[in-house]
Coordinates of C-alpha atoms in Angstrom, one line a residue:
X1 CA -22.7 -16.6 13.4
X2 CA -20.6 -16.5 16.6
X3 CA -21.7 -15.5 20.1
X4 CA -20.3 -12.0 19.8
X5 CA -22.2 -11.3 16.7
X6 CA -25.5 -12.7 18.1
X7 CA -25.3 -10.4 21.2
X8 CA -24.5 -7.2 19.3
X9 CA -27.0 -4.4 20.1
X10 CA -29.0 -3.4 17.0
X11 CA -27.6 0.1 17.0
X12 CA -24.0 -1.4 17.0
X13 CA -24.8 -3.5 14.0
X14 CA -26.3 -0.5 12.3
X15 CA -23.1 1.5 12.9
X16 CA -20.9 -1.4 11.6
X17 CA -23.1 -1.7 8.5
X18 CA -23.2 2.1 7.9
X19 CA -19.4 2.5 8.2
X20 CA -18.7 -0.6 6.0
X21 CA -21.2 -0.1 3.2
X22 CA -21.9 3.7 3.2
X23 CA -19.1 5.6 4.7
X24 CA -15.9 3.6 4.1
X25 CA -16.7 1.0 1.4
X26 CA -13.5 1.5 -0.5
X27 CA -11.4 1.4 2.6
X28 CA -13.2 -1.7 3.8
X29 CA -12.6 -3.5 0.5
X30 CA -8.9 -2.4 0.3
X31 CA -8.0 -3.3 3.8
X32 CA -9.5 -6.7 3.5
X33 CA -7.4 -7.4 0.4
X34 CA -4.2 -6.0 2.0
X35 CA -4.5 -8.0 5.2
X36 CA -4.8 -11.2 3.2
X37 CA -1.5 -10.6 1.3
X38 CA 1.1 -13.1 2.5
X39 CA 4.9 -12.8 2.4
X40 CA 5.3 -16.2 0.7
X41 CA 2.9 -15.7 -2.1
X42 CA 4.2 -14.5 -5.5
X43 CA 0.7 -13.5 -6.4
X44 CA 0.5 -11.3 -3.3
X45 CA 3.5 -9.3 -4.5
X46 CA 2.0 -8.6 -7.8
X47 CA -1.5 -7.8 -6.4
X48 CA 0.0 -5.4 -3.8
X49 CA 2.0 -3.5 -6.4
X50 CA -1.0 -3.3 -8.7
X51 CA -3.2 -2.0 -5.9
X52 CA -0.8 0.8 -5.0
X53 CA -0.1 1.8 -8.5
X54 CA -3.7 2.5 -9.3
X55 CA -3.6 5.6 -7.2
X56 CA -1.0 8.2 -8.1
X57 CA -1.2 9.9 -4.7
X58 CA -0.8 6.7 -2.8
X59 CA 2.2 5.7 -5.0
X60 CA 3.9 8.9 -4.2
X61 CA 3.2 8.6 -0.5
X62 CA 4.3 5.0 -0.3
X63 CA 7.6 5.7 -2.1
X64 CA 8.2 8.7 0.2
X65 CA 7.8 6.5 3.3
X66 CA 9.8 3.6 1.7
X67 CA 12.7 6.1 1.4
X68 CA 12.4 7.4 4.9
X69 CA 14.9 6.5 7.6
X70 CA 12.2 4.7 9.6
X71 CA 11.4 2.1 7.0
X72 CA 14.7 2.2 5.0
X73 CA 17.5 2.9 7.5
X74 CA 20.2 1.8 5.0
X75 CA 18.8 4.4 2.6
X76 CA 18.5 2.3 -0.5
X77 CA 17.3 4.3 -3.5
X78 CA 13.7 3.2 -4.1
X79 CA 11.9 4.7 -7.1
X80 CA 9.3 2.0 -7.8
X81 CA 6.8 0.0 -5.8
X82 CA 8.2 -3.2 -7.3
X83 CA 11.7 -2.4 -5.9
X84 CA 10.2 -1.4 -2.5
X85 CA 8.7 -4.9 -2.2
X86 CA 12.0 -6.5 -3.2
X87 CA 14.1 -4.5 -0.8
X88 CA 11.8 -4.0 2.1
X89 CA 9.7 -7.1 1.9
X90 CA 5.9 -7.5 1.4
X91 CA 5.0 -7.1 5.1
X92 CA 6.8 -3.7 5.3
X93 CA 5.2 -2.4 2.1
X94 CA 1.8 -3.7 3.2
X95 CA 2.3 -1.9 6.5
X96 CA 3.1 1.4 4.7
X97 CA 0.1 0.9 2.4
X98 CA -2.4 0.2 5.2
X99 CA -1.2 3.3 7.0
X100 CA -1.5 5.4 3.8
X101 CA -5.0 4.0 3.0
X102 CA -6.2 4.7 6.6
X103 CA -4.9 8.3 6.5
X104 CA -6.2 9.0 3.0
X105 CA -9.7 7.7 4.0
X106 CA -9.9 9.8 7.1
X107 CA -8.5 12.9 5.5
X108 CA -11.2 12.8 2.9
X109 CA -13.9 12.6 5.6
X110 CA -12.6 15.7 7.3
X111 CA -10.3 15.5 10.4
X112 CA -11.7 16.9 13.7
X113 CA -9.8 17.1 17.0
X114 CA -10.8 13.7 18.3
X115 CA -10.0 12.0 14.9
X116 CA -6.6 13.6 15.0
X117 CA -6.2 12.4 18.6
X118 CA -7.1 8.8 17.8
X119 CA -4.8 8.8 14.7
X120 CA -2.0 10.1 16.9
X121 CA -2.5 7.6 19.6
X122 CA -2.8 4.7 17.1
X123 CA 0.4 5.5 15.2
X124 CA 2.3 6.2 18.5
X125 CA 1.1 2.9 19.9
X126 CA 2.0 1.0 16.7
X127 CA 5.5 2.4 16.5
X128 CA 6.1 1.7 20.2
X129 CA 4.7 -1.9 19.8
X130 CA 6.8 -2.5 16.7
X131 CA 10.0 -1.3 18.4
X132 CA 9.3 -3.6 21.4
X133 CA 8.9 -6.5 19.0
X134 CA 12.1 -5.6 17.2
X135 CA 14.0 -5.4 20.5
X136 CA 12.9 -9.0 21.3
X137 CA 13.8 -10.2 17.8
X138 CA 10.3 -10.9 16.8
X139 CA 10.2 -12.4 13.3
X140 CA 7.3 -10.3 12.1
X141 CA 7.3 -6.9 13.8
X142 CA 5.1 -5.5 10.9
X143 CA 2.3 -7.8 12.0
X144 CA 2.5 -6.1 15.4
X145 CA 2.5 -2.7 13.8
X146 CA -0.6 -3.4 11.7
X147 CA -2.5 -5.0 14.6
X148 CA -1.7 -2.0 16.9
X149 CA -2.6 0.5 14.2
X150 CA -6.0 -1.0 13.6
X151 CA -6.8 -1.9 17.2
X152 CA -8.9 1.3 17.6
X153 CA -10.3 1.4 14.0
X154 CA -13.8 1.8 15.4
X155 CA -12.9 4.9 17.4
X156 CA -11.2 6.5 14.4
X157 CA -14.1 5.7 12.0
X158 CA -16.7 6.9 14.5
X159 CA -15.2 10.3 15.3
X160 CA -14.7 10.8 11.6
X161 CA -18.3 10.4 10.5
X162 CA -20.5 10.5 13.6
X163 CA -22.1 13.9 12.9
X164 CA -24.6 15.1 15.6
X165 CA -24.3 11.9 17.6
X166 CA -20.5 12.4 17.8
X167 CA -20.9 16.0 18.9
X168 CA -23.3 15.0 21.7
X169 CA -20.9 12.2 22.8
X170 CA -18.0 14.7 22.7
X171 CA -19.7 17.2 24.9
X172 CA -20.6 14.4 27.4
X173 CA -17.0 13.1 27.5
X174 CA -15.7 16.5 28.4
X175 CA -17.6 16.5 31.7
X176 CA -15.1 16.4 34.6
X177 CA -14.8 13.0 36.2
X178 CA -17.0 11.1 33.8
X179 CA -16.5 7.4 33.0
X180 CA -15.9 7.3 29.2
X181 CA -17.2 3.7 28.8
X182 CA -20.3 4.5 30.8
X183 CA -21.0 7.7 28.8
X184 CA -20.6 5.8 25.5
X185 CA -23.1 3.1 26.7
X186 CA -25.6 5.8 27.7
X187 CA -25.5 7.7 24.4
X188 CA -24.7 5.0 21.9
X189 CA -25.9 1.9 23.5
X190 CA -22.5 0.3 23.1
X191 CA -18.8 1.1 23.7
X192 CA -16.5 2.4 21.0
X193 CA -14.2 -0.6 21.7
X194 CA -17.1 -2.8 20.6
X195 CA -17.4 -0.9 17.4
X196 CA -13.7 -1.7 16.7
X197 CA -14.5 -5.4 17.4
X198 CA -17.6 -5.3 15.2
X199 CA -15.6 -3.8 12.2
X200 CA -12.8 -6.3 12.6
X201 CA -15.4 -9.1 12.3
X202 CA -17.1 -7.5 9.3
X203 CA -13.8 -6.9 7.6
X204 CA -12.2 -10.3 8.4
X205 CA -9.5 -8.7 10.5
X206 CA -9.7 -11.1 13.5
X207 CA -6.7 -13.0 12.3
X208 CA -4.6 -9.9 12.6
X209 CA -6.2 -8.1 15.6
X210 CA -7.1 -11.1 17.8
X211 CA -4.3 -13.6 17.0
X212 CA -3.0 -13.7 20.6
X213 CA -5.9 -16.0 21.6
X214 CA -5.1 -18.5 18.8
X215 CA -1.4 -18.8 18.1
X216 CA 0.3 -19.8 21.4
X217 CA 3.2 -18.2 23.1
X218 CA 4.6 -16.1 20.2
X219 CA 1.2 -14.5 19.5
X220 CA 0.6 -14.0 23.2
X221 CA 3.9 -12.1 23.4
X222 CA 2.8 -10.0 20.4
X223 CA -0.4 -9.2 22.2
X224 CA 1.7 -7.9 25.1
X225 CA 3.7 -5.6 22.8
X226 CA 0.5 -4.1 21.5
X227 CA -0.9 -3.6 25.0
X228 CA 2.3 -2.0 26.2
X229 CA 2.4 0.2 23.0
X230 CA -1.1 1.5 23.8
X231 CA -0.3 2.0 27.5
X232 CA 2.8 4.1 26.6
X233 CA 0.9 6.2 24.0
X234 CA -2.0 6.9 26.5
X235 CA 0.1 7.5 29.6
X236 CA 2.6 9.7 27.7
X237 CA -0.4 12.1 27.1
X238 CA -0.3 12.8 30.8
X239 CA 3.4 13.3 31.0
X240 CA 6.5 11.3 30.4
X241 CA 7.5 11.5 34.1
X242 CA 4.1 10.8 35.6
X243 CA 3.9 8.1 38.4
X244 CA 1.9 5.8 36.1
X245 CA 4.6 6.1 33.4
X246 CA 7.4 5.4 35.8
X247 CA 5.6 2.1 36.7
X248 CA 5.2 1.3 33.1
X249 CA 8.9 2.0 32.3
X250 CA 9.9 -0.5 35.0
X251 CA 7.6 -3.1 33.5
X252 CA 9.1 -2.5 30.0
X253 CA 12.6 -2.7 31.4
X254 CA 11.8 -6.1 32.8
X255 CA 10.2 -7.3 29.5
X256 CA 13.3 -6.1 27.5
X257 CA 15.8 -7.3 30.1
X258 CA 17.4 -3.8 30.0
X259 CA 18.5 -1.3 32.6
X260 CA 15.7 1.1 33.6
X261 CA 17.8 4.1 32.6
X262 CA 17.8 2.9 29.0
X263 CA 14.0 2.7 28.7
X264 CA 13.1 6.4 28.6
X265 CA 15.5 7.3 25.8
X266 CA 14.2 4.3 23.9
X267 CA 10.6 5.4 24.3
X268 CA 11.4 9.0 23.5
X269 CA 13.1 7.9 20.3
X270 CA 10.0 5.9 19.3
X271 CA 7.7 8.8 20.0
X272 CA 9.8 10.9 17.7
X273 CA 9.7 8.3 14.9
X274 CA 5.9 8.1 15.4
X275 CA 5.5 11.9 15.0
X276 CA 7.8 11.8 11.9
X277 CA 6.0 9.1 10.0
X278 CA 2.5 10.4 10.9
X279 CA 3.5 13.7 9.5
X280 CA 5.1 11.9 6.5
X281 CA 1.7 10.4 5.7
X282 CA 0.2 13.9 5.5
X283 CA -1.3 14.1 9.0
X284 CA 0.7 16.9 10.6
X285 CA -2.3 17.8 12.9
X286 CA -2.2 14.3 14.3
X287 CA 1.6 14.2 14.5
X288 CA 1.6 17.4 16.7
X289 CA -0.6 15.5 19.2
X290 CA 2.0 12.8 19.8
X291 CA 3.7 13.8 23.1
X292 CA 7.4 14.5 22.7
X293 CA 10.0 15.7 25.2
X294 CA 10.9 19.4 24.7
X295 CA 14.1 18.8 22.7
X296 CA 12.4 16.4 20.4
X297 CA 9.4 18.6 19.8
X298 CA 11.7 21.4 18.7
X299 CA 13.5 19.1 16.3
X300 CA 10.2 17.8 14.9
X301 CA 8.9 21.3 14.2
X302 CA 12.2 22.2 12.4
X303 CA 12.0 19.1 10.1
X304 CA 8.2 18.8 9.5
X305 CA 7.0 19.4 5.9
X306 CA 3.6 20.7 4.9
X307 CA 2.9 17.9 2.3
X308 CA 0.7 20.3 0.2
X309 CA 2.6 19.2 -2.9
X310 CA 1.8 15.6 -2.2
X311 CA -1.8 16.3 -1.7
X312 CA -1.9 18.2 -5.0
X313 CA -0.1 15.4 -6.7
X314 CA -2.8 13.0 -5.5
X315 CA -5.3 14.8 -7.7
X316 CA -3.3 14.3 -10.9
X317 CA -5.0 11.8 -13.1
X318 CA -2.4 11.3 -15.9
X319 CA 1.3 11.1 -15.5
X320 CA 3.7 13.2 -17.5
X321 CA 7.0 11.7 -18.9
X322 CA 9.7 12.0 -16.3
X323 CA 13.2 11.4 -17.7
X324 CA 14.9 11.6 -14.3
X325 CA 12.5 8.9 -12.9
X326 CA 13.2 6.8 -16.0
X327 CA 16.9 7.0 -15.3
X328 CA 16.4 6.1 -11.7
X329 CA 14.3 3.1 -12.6
X330 CA 16.7 1.9 -15.2
X331 CA 19.6 2.1 -12.7
X332 CA 17.5 0.1 -10.2
X333 CA 16.7 -2.5 -12.8
X334 CA 20.4 -3.0 -13.2
X335 CA 20.8 -3.4 -9.4
X336 CA 17.8 -5.7 -9.3
X337 CA 19.5 -8.3 -11.5
X338 CA 22.2 -8.8 -8.8
X339 CA 19.4 -10.0 -6.4
X340 CA 18.4 -12.8 -8.7
X341 CA 14.8 -11.8 -9.3
X342 CA 12.2 -14.0 -10.9
X343 CA 10.6 -13.2 -14.2
X344 CA 7.5 -11.5 -12.8
X345 CA 9.4 -9.2 -10.5
X346 CA 11.6 -8.0 -13.4
X347 CA 8.6 -7.5 -15.7
X348 CA 6.6 -5.7 -13.0
X349 CA 9.4 -3.2 -12.5
X350 CA 9.7 -2.6 -16.2
X351 CA 6.0 -2.0 -16.5
X352 CA 6.1 0.5 -13.7
X353 CA 8.9 2.3 -15.5
X354 CA 6.8 2.5 -18.6
X355 CA 3.7 3.7 -16.7
X356 CA 5.2 6.2 -14.4
X357 CA 8.5 7.1 -16.1
X358 CA 7.4 7.3 -19.7
X359 CA 4.1 8.7 -18.6
X360 CA 1.5 6.4 -20.1
X361 CA -2.2 6.3 -19.2
X362 CA -2.5 2.6 -19.5
X363 CA 0.2 -0.1 -19.5
X364 CA 0.1 -3.9 -19.3
X365 CA 2.1 -7.0 -19.8
X366 CA 0.6 -10.3 -20.9
X367 CA 2.2 -13.7 -21.1
X368 CA 1.6 -16.9 -23.1
X369 CA 0.0 -19.7 -21.1
X370 CA 2.2 -22.8 -20.6
X371 CA 0.5 -24.5 -23.6
X372 CA 1.1 -21.4 -25.8
X373 CA -2.6 -21.4 -26.8
X374 CA -3.5 -18.1 -25.2
X375 CA -2.3 -14.7 -23.9
X376 CA -3.2 -13.8 -20.4
X377 CA -2.6 -10.4 -18.7
X378 CA -0.4 -10.6 -15.6
X379 CA -0.3 -6.9 -14.5
X380 CA -2.1 -3.8 -15.8
X381 CA -1.6 -0.2 -14.6
X382 CA -4.0 2.6 -15.2
X383 CA -7.6 3.6 -14.6
X384 CA -10.7 1.5 -15.2
X385 CA -8.8 -1.7 -15.7
X386 CA -11.8 -3.9 -15.5
X387 CA -13.2 -2.3 -18.7
X388 CA -10.2 -3.1 -20.9
X389 CA -7.9 -5.7 -19.4
X390 CA -10.3 -8.5 -20.4
X391 CA -9.5 -7.7 -24.1
X392 CA -6.0 -9.2 -23.5
X393 CA -7.4 -12.6 -22.7
X394 CA -6.7 -13.7 -26.2
X395 CA -6.6 -17.1 -27.8
X396 CA -3.6 -17.8 -30.0
X397 CA -4.5 -19.4 -33.2
X398 CA -1.4 -19.9 -35.5
X399 CA -3.7 -20.5 -38.4
X400 CA -5.3 -17.0 -37.9
X401 CA -2.5 -14.7 -36.7
X402 CA -3.3 -11.1 -35.6
X403 CA -1.3 -8.0 -35.0
X404 CA -0.4 -9.0 -31.5
X405 CA 0.8 -12.4 -32.3
X406 CA 2.6 -11.1 -35.4
X407 CA 4.5 -8.6 -33.2
X408 CA 5.6 -11.5 -31.1
X409 CA 6.7 -13.5 -34.1
X410 CA 8.6 -10.5 -35.6
X411 CA 10.3 -9.8 -32.2
X412 CA 10.2 -6.1 -32.9
X413 CA 8.5 -3.2 -31.1
X414 CA 5.6 -1.6 -32.9
X415 CA 4.0 1.9 -32.8
X416 CA 0.5 1.7 -34.2
X417 CA -0.3 5.4 -35.0
X418 CA -3.9 4.8 -36.3
X419 CA -5.5 1.5 -35.4
X420 CA -8.3 2.2 -37.8
X421 CA -6.0 2.3 -40.8
X422 CA -6.7 -0.7 -43.1
X423 CA -3.3 -2.3 -42.5
X424 CA -3.9 -2.5 -38.8
X425 CA -7.7 -2.7 -38.3
X426 CA -8.1 -5.9 -40.2
X427 CA -5.3 -7.6 -38.2
X428 CA -6.6 -6.7 -34.8
X429 CA -8.7 -9.2 -32.7
X430 CA -12.4 -8.8 -33.0
X431 CA -13.9 -5.9 -30.9
X432 CA -10.3 -5.0 -29.7
X433 CA -10.5 -1.4 -30.9
X434 CA -14.2 -0.9 -30.1
X435 CA -13.7 -1.9 -26.4
X436 CA -10.4 -0.2 -25.8
X437 CA -11.5 2.9 -27.8
X438 CA -7.8 3.3 -28.8
X439 CA -6.4 4.9 -31.8
X440 CA -2.6 4.8 -31.1
X441 CA -0.6 2.4 -28.9
X442 CA 2.8 0.8 -28.4
X443 CA 3.5 -2.9 -28.5
X444 CA 6.7 -4.8 -27.7
X445 CA 7.5 -8.5 -27.4
X446 CA 8.8 -10.1 -24.2
X447 CA 11.7 -12.4 -25.4
X448 CA 13.5 -15.2 -23.5
X449 CA 15.9 -17.6 -25.1
X450 CA 15.1 -16.1 -28.5
X451 CA 11.4 -16.9 -28.1
X452 CA 8.6 -14.4 -27.5
X453 CA 6.6 -15.3 -24.4
X454 CA 4.4 -12.2 -24.2
X455 CA 3.8 -8.6 -24.9
X456 CA 4.1 -5.1 -23.4
X457 CA 1.3 -2.7 -24.3
X458 CA 0.9 1.0 -23.5
X459 CA -1.3 3.9 -24.6
X460 CA -2.5 7.4 -23.7
X461 CA -6.0 7.1 -25.0
X462 CA -7.9 8.1 -21.8
X463 CA -6.2 11.5 -21.7
X464 CA -6.2 12.0 -25.5
X465 CA -2.6 13.0 -25.3
X466 CA -0.6 12.1 -28.5
X467 CA 2.1 9.6 -28.6
X468 CA 5.5 10.8 -29.8
X469 CA 8.9 9.6 -31.0
X470 CA 10.6 10.3 -27.7
X471 CA 8.0 8.3 -25.7
X472 CA 8.3 5.4 -28.2
X473 CA 12.1 5.4 -27.8
X474 CA 11.7 5.4 -24.0
X475 CA 9.1 2.6 -24.2
X476 CA 11.5 0.6 -26.4
X477 CA 14.4 1.2 -24.0
X478 CA 12.5 -0.2 -21.1
X479 CA 11.3 -3.3 -23.0
X480 CA 14.9 -3.8 -24.3
X481 CA 16.1 -3.7 -20.7
X482 CA 13.5 -6.3 -19.8
X483 CA 14.7 -8.6 -22.6
X484 CA 18.3 -8.1 -21.7
X485 CA 17.5 -8.8 -18.1
X486 CA 15.7 -12.0 -19.0
X487 CA 18.7 -13.0 -21.1
X488 CA 21.0 -12.3 -18.2
X489 CA 19.0 -14.3 -15.8
X490 CA 18.6 -17.4 -18.0
X491 CA 22.3 -17.2 -19.0
X492 CA 23.3 -18.0 -15.4
X493 CA 24.1 -21.7 -15.2
X494 CA 23.1 -21.9 -11.6
X495 CA 19.8 -20.1 -11.9
X496 CA 16.4 -21.9 -12.1
X497 CA 14.2 -21.2 -15.1
X498 CA 11.9 -18.3 -14.5
X499 CA 8.3 -19.3 -13.5
X500 CA 5.3 -18.0 -15.3

C-alpha cells in the first residue's frame, strides 16, 4: 500500500469503494481492460473488437464516430469494428470506446447540470490537449486524449451519483466568493480531485493519468498538453477574450512556436470539434456547454443531431439481417486484402459480417491448435458468451469423429435444421446440445491450402427466430470470402504464413 492510499480519509475510501463496486462496477471493469490494451498486441485487437461487439448500441456509436471527420478525416468507409481497428489503429478505436463507455455509463445514471458541465469540460480539454500533441508531432496523441478525458473522472462520477450530499455541496458551491476546494473539504472531508486520484488507483489508471512523473521528457511534455488543455477549457468558460485567456494564448503560441494570431483560430476550431464529438456520443446537453464563438455556435446548432435513433438502437437485443451492411462489409473485405492482413484480422471481419450483417444471435470461429488435437474458440459474438463458448473447447480424436470434425473433413458448409434428429444428435459432442440449448445452427469450415483449420458457427437460438435459406446463403457467402481471402494471402510468394 502506498503513502497516498494510507492517508486517505475513511470517507474518501468509502466513496471510492461505493463508486467502484456499487455504482459503476461494469464501467470500472471495462475501463481497466481497455486501458491495458496495447497497440503491438494482436490479442488486444481481438479483445477490443469482441468487447465492443457485445453491445449493439456501443457498436453503432463507435462506428458512427469512426466515420466522423474528427477521427477519420480521409473518410474511409468503415462498416465493421475490425476494419476500424485496421484503418484507424487500436489507440484511436480504444479512445472512441472509452469515450462511449464513459458517456453510456453517465447517461444511465441520469445527467444533471454539473455532470453535463464536467463532461463538457473533460471532452473540451481532451480535444484541445490532443490537438496540441498532434501539432508537436507526438507519437501517441490518443494517450494524451484518454489521460485528459479521465483526469476528472472523480468529479464526473460524484456529481452523477451523489444524491443529497451532492445537492448540499452544489448549494454551498453556488455561494458567491466561496473557495471550491475548501467547501469540498468542509462537506465531504476531501477534495473531488482526490476522488479522481483514488479511483485511478483503484482502477489501475495511474500509468495513463500519472505517467508524466515516470517517463521522462516525452511524458512530461504530454502532461503539459493535458494541463494546457484543461486551462483552455476552464478559461474559455469565462470568455475567449478574457485577460487570463490572452495570457494563456501567448503561452500556447510559445509552446507551438507559432505566431500569436494563429492560436485563437486553432483553439476555436478545437472547441468546435469537441462540441461535435460530444454531441456525436449522444450528449448534446454537455456539447451545448462547451463555449464556442458566435459563428461556430450557430454552425453547431445547424448540424447537431438528436441521436434518439441511436439510443433506441441500443435497446435492440437481436440483430436483423441487413443486406446493405452485408454488401458494405464484403466490399471492405476486398479492400482489406490489399493491406496484407493476418489470418485473425480477416476471420474477425468475416465473423462480424455474419453476426451483424446476416443477423445472427451468436457467432463464433474456432481454430485447431498447432498440434491439431483440439479446437479452441478465438472470437465469439453474442450474449452470455461465458455460458456457451466453453463448449467449443473440443478435443479432436480422429478415431471418434463428430459432426464438427466431419464438417471440417468434408470442407462443406452445413445447416443443421434439427440437432435432435438421430442423424445429428448421435454425432454431436457430449452435452453440446444440452448446454447450447440449440436446435438449428450453421457450420462452415475455415480452409487454408486445401486443409481445414477451424470452423465458423452461427445460430439464432436465444431469440427463437428461425433460420432460413437466405440467411444460410449469406452465411456461406461470408465463409467463402474468408476462404478465398486466405487462399489469396497464402498465394503471395512474399507473404509470411498466417499466425494462429
